[in-house]
Coordinates of C-alpha atoms and ligand atoms in Angstrom, one line a residue:
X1138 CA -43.2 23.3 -24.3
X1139 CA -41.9 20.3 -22.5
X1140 CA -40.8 21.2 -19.1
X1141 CA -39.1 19.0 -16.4
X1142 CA -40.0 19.1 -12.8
X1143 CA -37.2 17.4 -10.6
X1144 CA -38.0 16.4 -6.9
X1145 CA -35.7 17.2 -4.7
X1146 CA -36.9 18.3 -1.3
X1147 CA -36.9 15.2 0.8
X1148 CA -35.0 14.9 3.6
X1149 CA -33.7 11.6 3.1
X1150 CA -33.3 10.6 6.8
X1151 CA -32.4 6.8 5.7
X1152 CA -29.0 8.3 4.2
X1153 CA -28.3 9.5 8.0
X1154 CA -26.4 12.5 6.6
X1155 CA -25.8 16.0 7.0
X1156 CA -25.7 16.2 2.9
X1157 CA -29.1 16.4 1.2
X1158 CA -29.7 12.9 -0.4
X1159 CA -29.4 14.3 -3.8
X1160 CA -25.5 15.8 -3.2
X1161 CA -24.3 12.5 -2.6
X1162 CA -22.4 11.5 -4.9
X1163 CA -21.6 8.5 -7.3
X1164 CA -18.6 8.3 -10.0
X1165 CA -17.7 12.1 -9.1
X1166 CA -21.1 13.6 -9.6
X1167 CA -24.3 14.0 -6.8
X1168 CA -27.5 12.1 -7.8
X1169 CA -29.1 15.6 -8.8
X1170 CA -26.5 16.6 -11.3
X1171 CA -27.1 13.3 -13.3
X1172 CA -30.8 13.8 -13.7
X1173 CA -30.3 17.4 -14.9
X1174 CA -27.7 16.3 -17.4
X1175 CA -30.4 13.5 -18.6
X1176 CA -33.1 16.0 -18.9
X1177 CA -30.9 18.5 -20.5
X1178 CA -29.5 16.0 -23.0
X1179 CA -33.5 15.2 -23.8
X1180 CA -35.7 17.5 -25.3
X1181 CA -37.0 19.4 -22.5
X1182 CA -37.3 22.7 -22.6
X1183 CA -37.5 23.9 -18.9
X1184 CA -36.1 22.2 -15.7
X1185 CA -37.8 23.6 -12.4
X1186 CA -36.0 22.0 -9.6
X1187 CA -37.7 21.5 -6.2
X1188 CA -36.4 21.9 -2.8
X1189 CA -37.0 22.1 1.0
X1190 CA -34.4 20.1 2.8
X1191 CA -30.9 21.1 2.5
X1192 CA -31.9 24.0 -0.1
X1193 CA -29.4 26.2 0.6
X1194 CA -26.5 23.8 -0.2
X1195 CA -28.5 22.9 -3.0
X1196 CA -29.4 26.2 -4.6
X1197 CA -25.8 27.3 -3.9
X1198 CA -23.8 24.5 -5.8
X1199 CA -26.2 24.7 -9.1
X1200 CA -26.5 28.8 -8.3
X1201 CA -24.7 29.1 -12.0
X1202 CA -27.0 26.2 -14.2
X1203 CA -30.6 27.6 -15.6
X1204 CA -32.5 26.0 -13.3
X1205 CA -35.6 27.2 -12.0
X1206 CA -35.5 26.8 -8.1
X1207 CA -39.1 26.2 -6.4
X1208 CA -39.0 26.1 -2.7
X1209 CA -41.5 23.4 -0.8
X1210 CA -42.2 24.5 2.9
X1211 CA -40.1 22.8 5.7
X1212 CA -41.3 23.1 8.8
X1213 CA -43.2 20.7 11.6
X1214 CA -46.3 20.1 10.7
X1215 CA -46.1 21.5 7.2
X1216 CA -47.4 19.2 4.4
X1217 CA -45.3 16.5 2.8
X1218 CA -45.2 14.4 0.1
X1219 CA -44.8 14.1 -3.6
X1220 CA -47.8 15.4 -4.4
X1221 CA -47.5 18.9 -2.6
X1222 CA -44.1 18.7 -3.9
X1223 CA -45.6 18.7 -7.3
X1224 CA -47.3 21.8 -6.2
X1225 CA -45.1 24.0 -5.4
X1226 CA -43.8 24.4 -9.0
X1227 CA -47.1 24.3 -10.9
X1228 CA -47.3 27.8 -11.4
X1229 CA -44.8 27.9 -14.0
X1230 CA -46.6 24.9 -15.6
X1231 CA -49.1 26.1 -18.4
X1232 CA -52.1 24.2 -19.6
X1233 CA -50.7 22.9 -23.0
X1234 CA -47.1 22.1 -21.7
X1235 CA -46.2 18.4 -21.5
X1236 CA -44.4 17.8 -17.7
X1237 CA -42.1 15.1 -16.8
X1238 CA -41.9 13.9 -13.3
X1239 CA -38.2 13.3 -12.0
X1240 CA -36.7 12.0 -8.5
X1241 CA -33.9 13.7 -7.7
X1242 CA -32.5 10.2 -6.7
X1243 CA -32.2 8.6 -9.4
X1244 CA -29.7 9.1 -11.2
X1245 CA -30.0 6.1 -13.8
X1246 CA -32.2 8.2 -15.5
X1247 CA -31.3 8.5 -19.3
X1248 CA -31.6 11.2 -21.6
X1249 CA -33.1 8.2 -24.4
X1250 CA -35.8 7.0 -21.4
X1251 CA -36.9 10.4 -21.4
X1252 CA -37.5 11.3 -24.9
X1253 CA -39.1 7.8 -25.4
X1254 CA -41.6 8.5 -22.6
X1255 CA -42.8 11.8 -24.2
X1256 CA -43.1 10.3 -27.5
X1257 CA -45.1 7.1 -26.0
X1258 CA -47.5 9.5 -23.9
X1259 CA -47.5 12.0 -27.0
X1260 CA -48.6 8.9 -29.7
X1261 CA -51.0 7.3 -27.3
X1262 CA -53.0 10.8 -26.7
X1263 CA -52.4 10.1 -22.7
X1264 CA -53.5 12.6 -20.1
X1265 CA -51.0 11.2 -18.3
X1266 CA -48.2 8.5 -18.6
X1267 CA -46.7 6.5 -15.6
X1268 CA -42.8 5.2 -16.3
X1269 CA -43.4 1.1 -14.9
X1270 CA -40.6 -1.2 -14.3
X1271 CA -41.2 -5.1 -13.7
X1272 CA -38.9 -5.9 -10.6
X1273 CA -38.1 -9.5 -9.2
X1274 CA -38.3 -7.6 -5.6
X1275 CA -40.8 -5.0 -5.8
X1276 CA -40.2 -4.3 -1.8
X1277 CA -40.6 -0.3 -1.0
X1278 CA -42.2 0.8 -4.5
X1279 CA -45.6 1.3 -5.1
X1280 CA -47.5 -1.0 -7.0
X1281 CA -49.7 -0.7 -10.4
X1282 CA -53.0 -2.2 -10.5
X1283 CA -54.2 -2.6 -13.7
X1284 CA -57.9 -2.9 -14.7
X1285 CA -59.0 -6.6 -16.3
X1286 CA -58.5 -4.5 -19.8
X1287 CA -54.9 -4.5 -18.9
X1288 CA -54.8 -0.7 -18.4
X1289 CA -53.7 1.2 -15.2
X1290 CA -56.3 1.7 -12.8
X1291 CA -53.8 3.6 -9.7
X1292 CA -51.1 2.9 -7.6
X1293 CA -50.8 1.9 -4.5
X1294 CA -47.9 2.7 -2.2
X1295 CA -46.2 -0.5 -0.4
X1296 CA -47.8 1.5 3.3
X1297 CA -51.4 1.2 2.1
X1298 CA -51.2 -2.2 -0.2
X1299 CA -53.2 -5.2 0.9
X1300 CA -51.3 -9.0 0.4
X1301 CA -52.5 -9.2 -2.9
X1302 CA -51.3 -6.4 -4.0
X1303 CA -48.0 -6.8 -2.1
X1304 CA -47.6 -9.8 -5.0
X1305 CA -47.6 -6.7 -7.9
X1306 CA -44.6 -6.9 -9.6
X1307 CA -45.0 -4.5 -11.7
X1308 CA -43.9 -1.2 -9.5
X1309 CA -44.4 3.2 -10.2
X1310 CA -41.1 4.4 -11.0
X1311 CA -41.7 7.2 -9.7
X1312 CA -41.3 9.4 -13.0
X1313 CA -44.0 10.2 -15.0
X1314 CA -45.5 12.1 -18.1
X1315 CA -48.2 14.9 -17.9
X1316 CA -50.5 16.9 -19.7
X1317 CA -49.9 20.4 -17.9
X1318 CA -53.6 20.9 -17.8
X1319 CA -54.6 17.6 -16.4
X1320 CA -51.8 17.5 -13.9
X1321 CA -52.8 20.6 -12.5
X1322 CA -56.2 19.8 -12.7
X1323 CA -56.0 16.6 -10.7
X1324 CA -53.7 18.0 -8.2
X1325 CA -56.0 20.5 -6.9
X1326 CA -58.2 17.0 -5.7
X1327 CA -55.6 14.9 -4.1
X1328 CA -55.8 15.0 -0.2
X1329 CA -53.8 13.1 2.6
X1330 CA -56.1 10.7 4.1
X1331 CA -53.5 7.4 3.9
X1332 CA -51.4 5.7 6.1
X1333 CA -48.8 8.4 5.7
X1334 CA -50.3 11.6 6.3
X1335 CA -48.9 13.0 2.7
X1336 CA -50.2 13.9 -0.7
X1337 CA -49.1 11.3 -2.9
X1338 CA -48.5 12.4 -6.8
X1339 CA -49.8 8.9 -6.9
X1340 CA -53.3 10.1 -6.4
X1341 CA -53.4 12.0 -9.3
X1342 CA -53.6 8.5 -11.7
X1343 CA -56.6 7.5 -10.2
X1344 CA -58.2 10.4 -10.0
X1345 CA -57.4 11.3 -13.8
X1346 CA -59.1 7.7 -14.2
X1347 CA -62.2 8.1 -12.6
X1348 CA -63.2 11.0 -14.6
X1349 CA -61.9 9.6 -18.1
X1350 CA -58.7 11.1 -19.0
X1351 CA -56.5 8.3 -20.5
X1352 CA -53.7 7.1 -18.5
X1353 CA -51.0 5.1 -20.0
X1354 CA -48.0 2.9 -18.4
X1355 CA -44.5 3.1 -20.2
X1356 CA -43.0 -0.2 -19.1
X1357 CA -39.1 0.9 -18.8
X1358 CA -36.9 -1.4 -21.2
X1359 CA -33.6 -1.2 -18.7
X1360 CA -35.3 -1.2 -15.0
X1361 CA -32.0 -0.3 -13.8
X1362 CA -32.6 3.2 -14.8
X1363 CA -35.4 3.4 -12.3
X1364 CA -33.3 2.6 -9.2
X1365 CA -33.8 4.9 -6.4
X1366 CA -31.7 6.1 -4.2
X1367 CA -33.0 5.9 0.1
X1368 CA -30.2 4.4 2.1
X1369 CA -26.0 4.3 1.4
X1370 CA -26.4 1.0 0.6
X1371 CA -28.1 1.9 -2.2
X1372 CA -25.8 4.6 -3.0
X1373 CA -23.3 2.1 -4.0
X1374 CA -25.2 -0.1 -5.8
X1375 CA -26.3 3.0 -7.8
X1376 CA -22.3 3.5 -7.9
X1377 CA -21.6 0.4 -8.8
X1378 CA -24.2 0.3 -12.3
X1379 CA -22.9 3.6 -13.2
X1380 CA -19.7 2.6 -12.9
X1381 CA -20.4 -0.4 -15.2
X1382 CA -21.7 2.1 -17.9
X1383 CA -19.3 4.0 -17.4
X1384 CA -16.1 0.9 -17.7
X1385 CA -18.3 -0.6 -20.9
X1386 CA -18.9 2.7 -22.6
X1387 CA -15.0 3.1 -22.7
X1388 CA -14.6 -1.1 -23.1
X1389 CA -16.7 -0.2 -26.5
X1390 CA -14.3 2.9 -27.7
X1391 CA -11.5 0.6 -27.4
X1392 CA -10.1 0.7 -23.9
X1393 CA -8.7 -2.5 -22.0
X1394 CA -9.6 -2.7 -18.6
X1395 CA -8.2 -5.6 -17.3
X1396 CA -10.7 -6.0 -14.4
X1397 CA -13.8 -3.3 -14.5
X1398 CA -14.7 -4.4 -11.1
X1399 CA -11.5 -2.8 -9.8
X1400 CA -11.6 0.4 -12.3
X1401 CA -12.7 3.2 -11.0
X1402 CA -13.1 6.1 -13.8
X1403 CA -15.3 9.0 -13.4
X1404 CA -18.1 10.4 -15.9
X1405 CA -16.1 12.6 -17.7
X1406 CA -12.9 11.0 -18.0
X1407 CA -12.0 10.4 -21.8
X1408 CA -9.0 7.4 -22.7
X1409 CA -8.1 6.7 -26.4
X1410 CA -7.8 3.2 -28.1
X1411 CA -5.1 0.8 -26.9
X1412 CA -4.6 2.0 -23.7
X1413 CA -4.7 -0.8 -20.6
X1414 CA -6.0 0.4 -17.4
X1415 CA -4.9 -2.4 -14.8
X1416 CA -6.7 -2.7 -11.5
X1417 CA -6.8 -0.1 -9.0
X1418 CA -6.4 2.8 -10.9
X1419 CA -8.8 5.7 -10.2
X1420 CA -9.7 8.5 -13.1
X1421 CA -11.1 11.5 -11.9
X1422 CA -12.6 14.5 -13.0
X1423 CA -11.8 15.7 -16.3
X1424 CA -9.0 13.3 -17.3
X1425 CA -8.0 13.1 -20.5
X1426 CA -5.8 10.0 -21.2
X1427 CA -4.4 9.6 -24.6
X1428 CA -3.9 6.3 -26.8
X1429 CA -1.8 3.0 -25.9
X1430 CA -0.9 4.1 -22.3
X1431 CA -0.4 1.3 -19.4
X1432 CA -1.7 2.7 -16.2
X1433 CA -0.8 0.2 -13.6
X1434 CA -1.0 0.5 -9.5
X1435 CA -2.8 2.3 -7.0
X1436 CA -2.3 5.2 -9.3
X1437 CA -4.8 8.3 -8.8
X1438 CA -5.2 10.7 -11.7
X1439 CA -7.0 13.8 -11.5
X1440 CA -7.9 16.6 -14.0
X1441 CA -4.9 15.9 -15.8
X1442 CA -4.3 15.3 -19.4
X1443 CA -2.0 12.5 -20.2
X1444 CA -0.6 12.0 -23.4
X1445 CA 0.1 8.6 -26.0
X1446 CA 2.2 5.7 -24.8
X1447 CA 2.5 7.1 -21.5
X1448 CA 3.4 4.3 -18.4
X1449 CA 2.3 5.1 -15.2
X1450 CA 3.0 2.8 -12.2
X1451 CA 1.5 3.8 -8.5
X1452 CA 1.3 7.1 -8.9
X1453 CA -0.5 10.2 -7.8
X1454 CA -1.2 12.8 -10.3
X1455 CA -3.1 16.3 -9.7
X1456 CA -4.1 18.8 -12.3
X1457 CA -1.2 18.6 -14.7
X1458 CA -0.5 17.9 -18.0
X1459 CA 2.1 14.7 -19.4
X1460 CA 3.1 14.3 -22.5
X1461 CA 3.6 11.1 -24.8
X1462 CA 5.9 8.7 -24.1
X1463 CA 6.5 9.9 -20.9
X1464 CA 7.6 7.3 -18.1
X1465 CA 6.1 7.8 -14.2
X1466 CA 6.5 6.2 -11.1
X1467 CA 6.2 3.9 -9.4
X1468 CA 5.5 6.1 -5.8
X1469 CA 5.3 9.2 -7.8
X1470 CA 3.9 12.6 -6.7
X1471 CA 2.6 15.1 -10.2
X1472 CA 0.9 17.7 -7.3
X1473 CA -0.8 20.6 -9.1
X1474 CA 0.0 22.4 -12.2
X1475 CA 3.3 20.3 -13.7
X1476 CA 3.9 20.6 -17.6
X1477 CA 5.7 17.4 -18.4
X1478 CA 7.1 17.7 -22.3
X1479 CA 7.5 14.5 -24.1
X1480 CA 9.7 10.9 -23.5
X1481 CA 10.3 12.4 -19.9
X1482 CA 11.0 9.4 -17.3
X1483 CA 9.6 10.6 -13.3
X1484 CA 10.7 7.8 -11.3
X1485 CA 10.8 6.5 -7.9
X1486 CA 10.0 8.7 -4.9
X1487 CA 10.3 11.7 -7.3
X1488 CA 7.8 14.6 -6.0
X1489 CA 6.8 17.9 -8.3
X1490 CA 5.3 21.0 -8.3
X1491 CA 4.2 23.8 -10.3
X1492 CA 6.8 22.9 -13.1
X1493 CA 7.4 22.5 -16.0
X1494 CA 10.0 19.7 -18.2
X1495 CA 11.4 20.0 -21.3
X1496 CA 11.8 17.1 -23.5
X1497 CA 14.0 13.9 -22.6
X1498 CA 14.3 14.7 -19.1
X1499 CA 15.0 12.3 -16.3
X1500 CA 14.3 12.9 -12.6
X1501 CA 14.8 9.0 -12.0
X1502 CA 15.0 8.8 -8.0
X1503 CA 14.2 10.0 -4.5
X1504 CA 14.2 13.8 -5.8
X1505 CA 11.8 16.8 -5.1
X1506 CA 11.5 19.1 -7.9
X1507 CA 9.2 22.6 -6.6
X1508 CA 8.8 25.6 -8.7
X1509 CA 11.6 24.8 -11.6
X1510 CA 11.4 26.1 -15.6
X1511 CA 13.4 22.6 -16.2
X1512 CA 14.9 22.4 -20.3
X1513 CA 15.0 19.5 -22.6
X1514 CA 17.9 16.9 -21.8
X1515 CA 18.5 17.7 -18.2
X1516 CA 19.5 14.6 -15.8
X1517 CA 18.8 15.7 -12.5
X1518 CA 20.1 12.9 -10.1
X1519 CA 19.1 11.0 -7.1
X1520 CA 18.3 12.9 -4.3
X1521 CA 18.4 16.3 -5.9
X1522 CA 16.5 18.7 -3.6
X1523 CA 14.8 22.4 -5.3
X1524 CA 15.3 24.6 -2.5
X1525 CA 11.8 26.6 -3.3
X1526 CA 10.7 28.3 0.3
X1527 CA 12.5 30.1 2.6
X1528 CA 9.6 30.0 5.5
X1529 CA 7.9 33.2 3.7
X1530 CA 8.0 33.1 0.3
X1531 CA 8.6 30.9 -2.9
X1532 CA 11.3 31.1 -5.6
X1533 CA 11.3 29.7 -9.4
X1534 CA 14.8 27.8 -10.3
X1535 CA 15.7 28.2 -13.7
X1536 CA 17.6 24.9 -15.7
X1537 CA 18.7 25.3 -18.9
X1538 CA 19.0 22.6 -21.8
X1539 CA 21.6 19.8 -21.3
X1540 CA 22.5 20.6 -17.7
X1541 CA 23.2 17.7 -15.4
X1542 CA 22.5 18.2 -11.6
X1543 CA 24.4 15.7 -9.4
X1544 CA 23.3 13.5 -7.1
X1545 CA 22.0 14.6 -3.6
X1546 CA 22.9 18.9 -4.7
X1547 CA 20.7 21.6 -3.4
X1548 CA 19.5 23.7 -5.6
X1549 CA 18.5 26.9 -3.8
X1550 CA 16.3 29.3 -5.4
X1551 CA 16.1 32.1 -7.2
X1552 CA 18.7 30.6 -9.3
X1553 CA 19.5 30.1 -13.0
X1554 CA 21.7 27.1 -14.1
X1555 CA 22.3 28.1 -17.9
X1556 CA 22.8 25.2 -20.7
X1557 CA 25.4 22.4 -20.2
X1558 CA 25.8 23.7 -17.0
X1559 CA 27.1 21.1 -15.1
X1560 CA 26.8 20.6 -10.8
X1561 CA 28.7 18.1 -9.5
X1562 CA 27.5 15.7 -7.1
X1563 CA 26.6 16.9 -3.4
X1564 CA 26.3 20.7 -4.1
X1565 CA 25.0 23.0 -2.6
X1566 CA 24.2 25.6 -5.3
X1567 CA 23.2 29.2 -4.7
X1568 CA 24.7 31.0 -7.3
X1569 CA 24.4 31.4 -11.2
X1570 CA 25.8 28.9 -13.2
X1571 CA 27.9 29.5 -16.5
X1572 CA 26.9 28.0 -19.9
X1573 CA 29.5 24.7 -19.6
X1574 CA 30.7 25.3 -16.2
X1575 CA 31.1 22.8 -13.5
X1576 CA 30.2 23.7 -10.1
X1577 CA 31.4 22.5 -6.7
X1578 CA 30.1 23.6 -3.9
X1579 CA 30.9 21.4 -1.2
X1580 CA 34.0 20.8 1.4
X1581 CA 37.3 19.5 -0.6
X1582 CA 38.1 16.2 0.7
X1583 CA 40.9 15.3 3.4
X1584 CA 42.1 11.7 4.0
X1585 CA 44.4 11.5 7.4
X1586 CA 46.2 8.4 7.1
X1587 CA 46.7 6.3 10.0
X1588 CA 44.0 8.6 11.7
X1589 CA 42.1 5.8 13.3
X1590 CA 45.3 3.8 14.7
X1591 CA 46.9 7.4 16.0
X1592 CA 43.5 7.8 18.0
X1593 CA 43.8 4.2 18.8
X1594 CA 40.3 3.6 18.1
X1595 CA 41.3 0.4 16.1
X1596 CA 41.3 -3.1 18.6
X1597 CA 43.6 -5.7 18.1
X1598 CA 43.2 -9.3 18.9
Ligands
UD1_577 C1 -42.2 7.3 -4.5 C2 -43.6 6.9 -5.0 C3 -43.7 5.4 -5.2 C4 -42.6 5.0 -6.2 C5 -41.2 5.5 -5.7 C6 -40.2 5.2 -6.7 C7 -45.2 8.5 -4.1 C8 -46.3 8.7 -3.1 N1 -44.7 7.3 -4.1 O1 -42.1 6.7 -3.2 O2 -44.9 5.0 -5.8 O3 -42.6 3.5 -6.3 O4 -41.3 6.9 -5.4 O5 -38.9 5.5 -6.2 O6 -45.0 9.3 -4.9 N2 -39.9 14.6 -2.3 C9 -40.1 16.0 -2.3 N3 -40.9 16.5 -1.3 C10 -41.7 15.7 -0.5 C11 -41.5 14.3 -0.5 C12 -40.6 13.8 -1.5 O7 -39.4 16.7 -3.0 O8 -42.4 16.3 0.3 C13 -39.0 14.1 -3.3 C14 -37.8 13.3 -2.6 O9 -36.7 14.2 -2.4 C15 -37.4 12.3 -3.7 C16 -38.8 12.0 -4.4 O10 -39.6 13.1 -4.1 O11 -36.5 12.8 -4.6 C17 -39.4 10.7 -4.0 O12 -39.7 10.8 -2.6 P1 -39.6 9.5 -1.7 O13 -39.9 9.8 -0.3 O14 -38.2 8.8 -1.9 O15 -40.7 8.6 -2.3 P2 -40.9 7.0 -2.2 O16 -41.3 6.7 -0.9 O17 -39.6 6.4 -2.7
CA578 CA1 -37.4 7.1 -3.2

């Protein structure tokens, strides 16, 4: 059985937050989830998941995954480090399992890393396998001393190195592969007599050494995938190489992004081929954008599904769905739970809500359209206003096929406009209207001539 154990009881007091370190989160997920999706995505078997700081948030957002949960005693005075951390999930860990050792702030982590690990420390015959990574700036990691035959001897953390082995390049990752028996084995004989005061996982390589199990380094290809997570700086530089993968991955399908650096796209956000993201658009959640689209601006989509050869300019769009061809924006508002059908143009200052558009429609200026069943064909002019709430409660307007709502009309709901229905400009509609009629509801005109001069309100030179 291969079974994953994933630290995650630290308190991460550099990240100065009320947030456990691993639910902070980079391109829409926390650290934590990334390193679960990478061990689930490898062949492991069993994730155990530990915690201490922060548990109950943590235990409550992944409540529905099948993780096991193992709780590590939080209290002053109680024992620390990654080595008791270790221990508190080792009951669950039988002799002939293979365990690989996660940080729950990691999140470069890949599923391919993993899997390559347990086959290098499966192939070799290794007791146990450390993951190594060959830094320029090796600050803050421990270090791997190697024996004169090249293999590992033990790691020593930056706290209790001496100047030469400050110099080490070569740094402990921090992840690891064990033999379930040997792990548990060796953990029963690590103690905390170091500059810290904790029981370092570390230990267990050199003790596993000294009586003769074989212990192998895996010297990571992409030493990216190591980077840890301690401070918010690091946060974003984690961010910012996830993003990368992310922008490349889709660069790779087919996407344009016309600057990466300024294209911000979450994990699960999928864009077919042809379609040009310009800078300063941000894709979240589970955005679906279809092919040969142009999303320009400070547009914001999320969950939303966006069909093919769809233009968006500076835009705002929240849980809906658009479909091809469709023109929107720029200043737009899509707020939650809009069907748009197809070639539908959303223009300027136009704001919408929980409705849906049929076909060919046009809402091209300065209008707000709020619980409407709109038809195909309908032209609803500038300034149009759906009169939706009446301080208590909300109504649905109903537009039928081929009507034409005039500029600046009210449309007060509940109310049903039927097809060709047609409202002339100004109105202020709150009753039914006809298949083909034209409705008027506004104050006839009066001109007074020679008004102004009669009031003598009119100076002469
Ligand atoms: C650890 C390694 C170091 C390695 C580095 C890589 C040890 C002693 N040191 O140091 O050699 O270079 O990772 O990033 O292992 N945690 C618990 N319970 C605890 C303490 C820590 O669950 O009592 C968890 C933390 O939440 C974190 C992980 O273990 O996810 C690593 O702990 P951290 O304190 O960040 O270790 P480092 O000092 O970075
Ligand atoms: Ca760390």
């Amino acid at each position: 059985m291969n079974i994953a154990i994933i630290l995650a009881a630290g308190e991460g007091s550099r990240m100065k937050s009320n947030t456990p370190k691993v639910l902070h989160k980079i391109c829409g997920k926390s650290l934590l989830t990334y390193v679960m999706i990478a061990c689930r995505k490898a062949k492991i078997n069993k994730n155990i998941v530990i915690v201490g700081h922060g548990k109950e948030k943590i235990m409550d957002i992944y409540k529905d995954d099948t993780v096991s949960f193992k709780e590590q005693p939080i209290y002053d005075g109680a024992p620390y480090g990654t080595g008791f951390a270790v221990m508190q999930g080792i009951d669950e860990v039988p002799d002939d399992s293979i365990v690989t050792i996660l940080c729950g702030d990691t999140p470069l982590i890949t599923d391919n890393t993993i899997n390559e690990l347990m086959t290098y420390h499966k192939d070799g015959n290794f007791s146990a396998t450390v993951v190594t990574a060959t830094l320029e700036d090796a600050t803050g990691y421990g270090r791997i001393v190697r024996k004169e035959s090249g293999n590992i001897l033990k790691i020593v953390e930056q706290k209790d190195a001496d100047d030469e082995e400050l110099q080490i390049k070569e740094v402990n990752s921090g992840m690891y592969c064990y033999n379930g028996g040997a792990l548990k084995y060796a953990l029963r004989k690590i103690d905390n007599n170091n500059s810290q005061k904790e029981y370092y996982l570390t230990d267990v390589i050199s003790i596993l050494n000294d009586e003769g199990y074989k212990v192998g380094a895996y010297n990571i290809k992409d030493s990216n995938e190591i980077y840890g997570v301690n401070t918010r700086i690091q946060l974003s530089e984690c961010e910012a190489e996830m993003r990368k993968r992310i922008n490349n991955k889709l660069m790779l399908e087919g996407v344009t992004l016309v600057d990466p650096n300024s294209s911000y796209i979450e994990d699960d956000v999928s864009i077919g081929r042809d379609t040009i993201i310009y800078p300063g658009v941000t894709l979240e959640g589970t955005t679906t954008i279809g092919e040969n689209c142009s999303i320009k601006g400070t547009t914001r989509i999320v969950n939303s599904n966006i069909g093919n050869s769809v233009y968006i300019e500076s835009t705002l769009i929240e849980e809906s769905t658009i479909g091809d061809k469709c023109h929107i924006g720029p200043f737009a508002h899509l707020r939650p739970n809009c069907k748009l059908g197809k070639n539908i143009k959303i223009g300027n200052f136009v704001e919408v809500k929980n409705s849906t558009l049929g076909d060919n429609t046009k809402a091209s200026h300065l209008s707000y359209v709020g619980d409407a069943d709109i038809g195909s064909n309908v032209n609803i002019g500038c300034g149009v206003v759906f009169v939706n709430y009446n301080g208590r409660e909300k109504f649905r307007s109903i537009i039928d096929d081929n009507a034409f709502i005039g500029s600046n009309s009210n449309v007060v709901a509940p109310i049903h406009i039927s097809e060709w229905g047609y409202i002339a400009a100004g109105s202020t509609i709150t009753d039914d209207v006809g298949e083909g009629e034209l409705s008027i509801a506004r104050a006839r005109q009066v001109n007074k001539t020679g008004w102004v001069e009669e009031k003598g309100l009119k100076k002469h030179k």
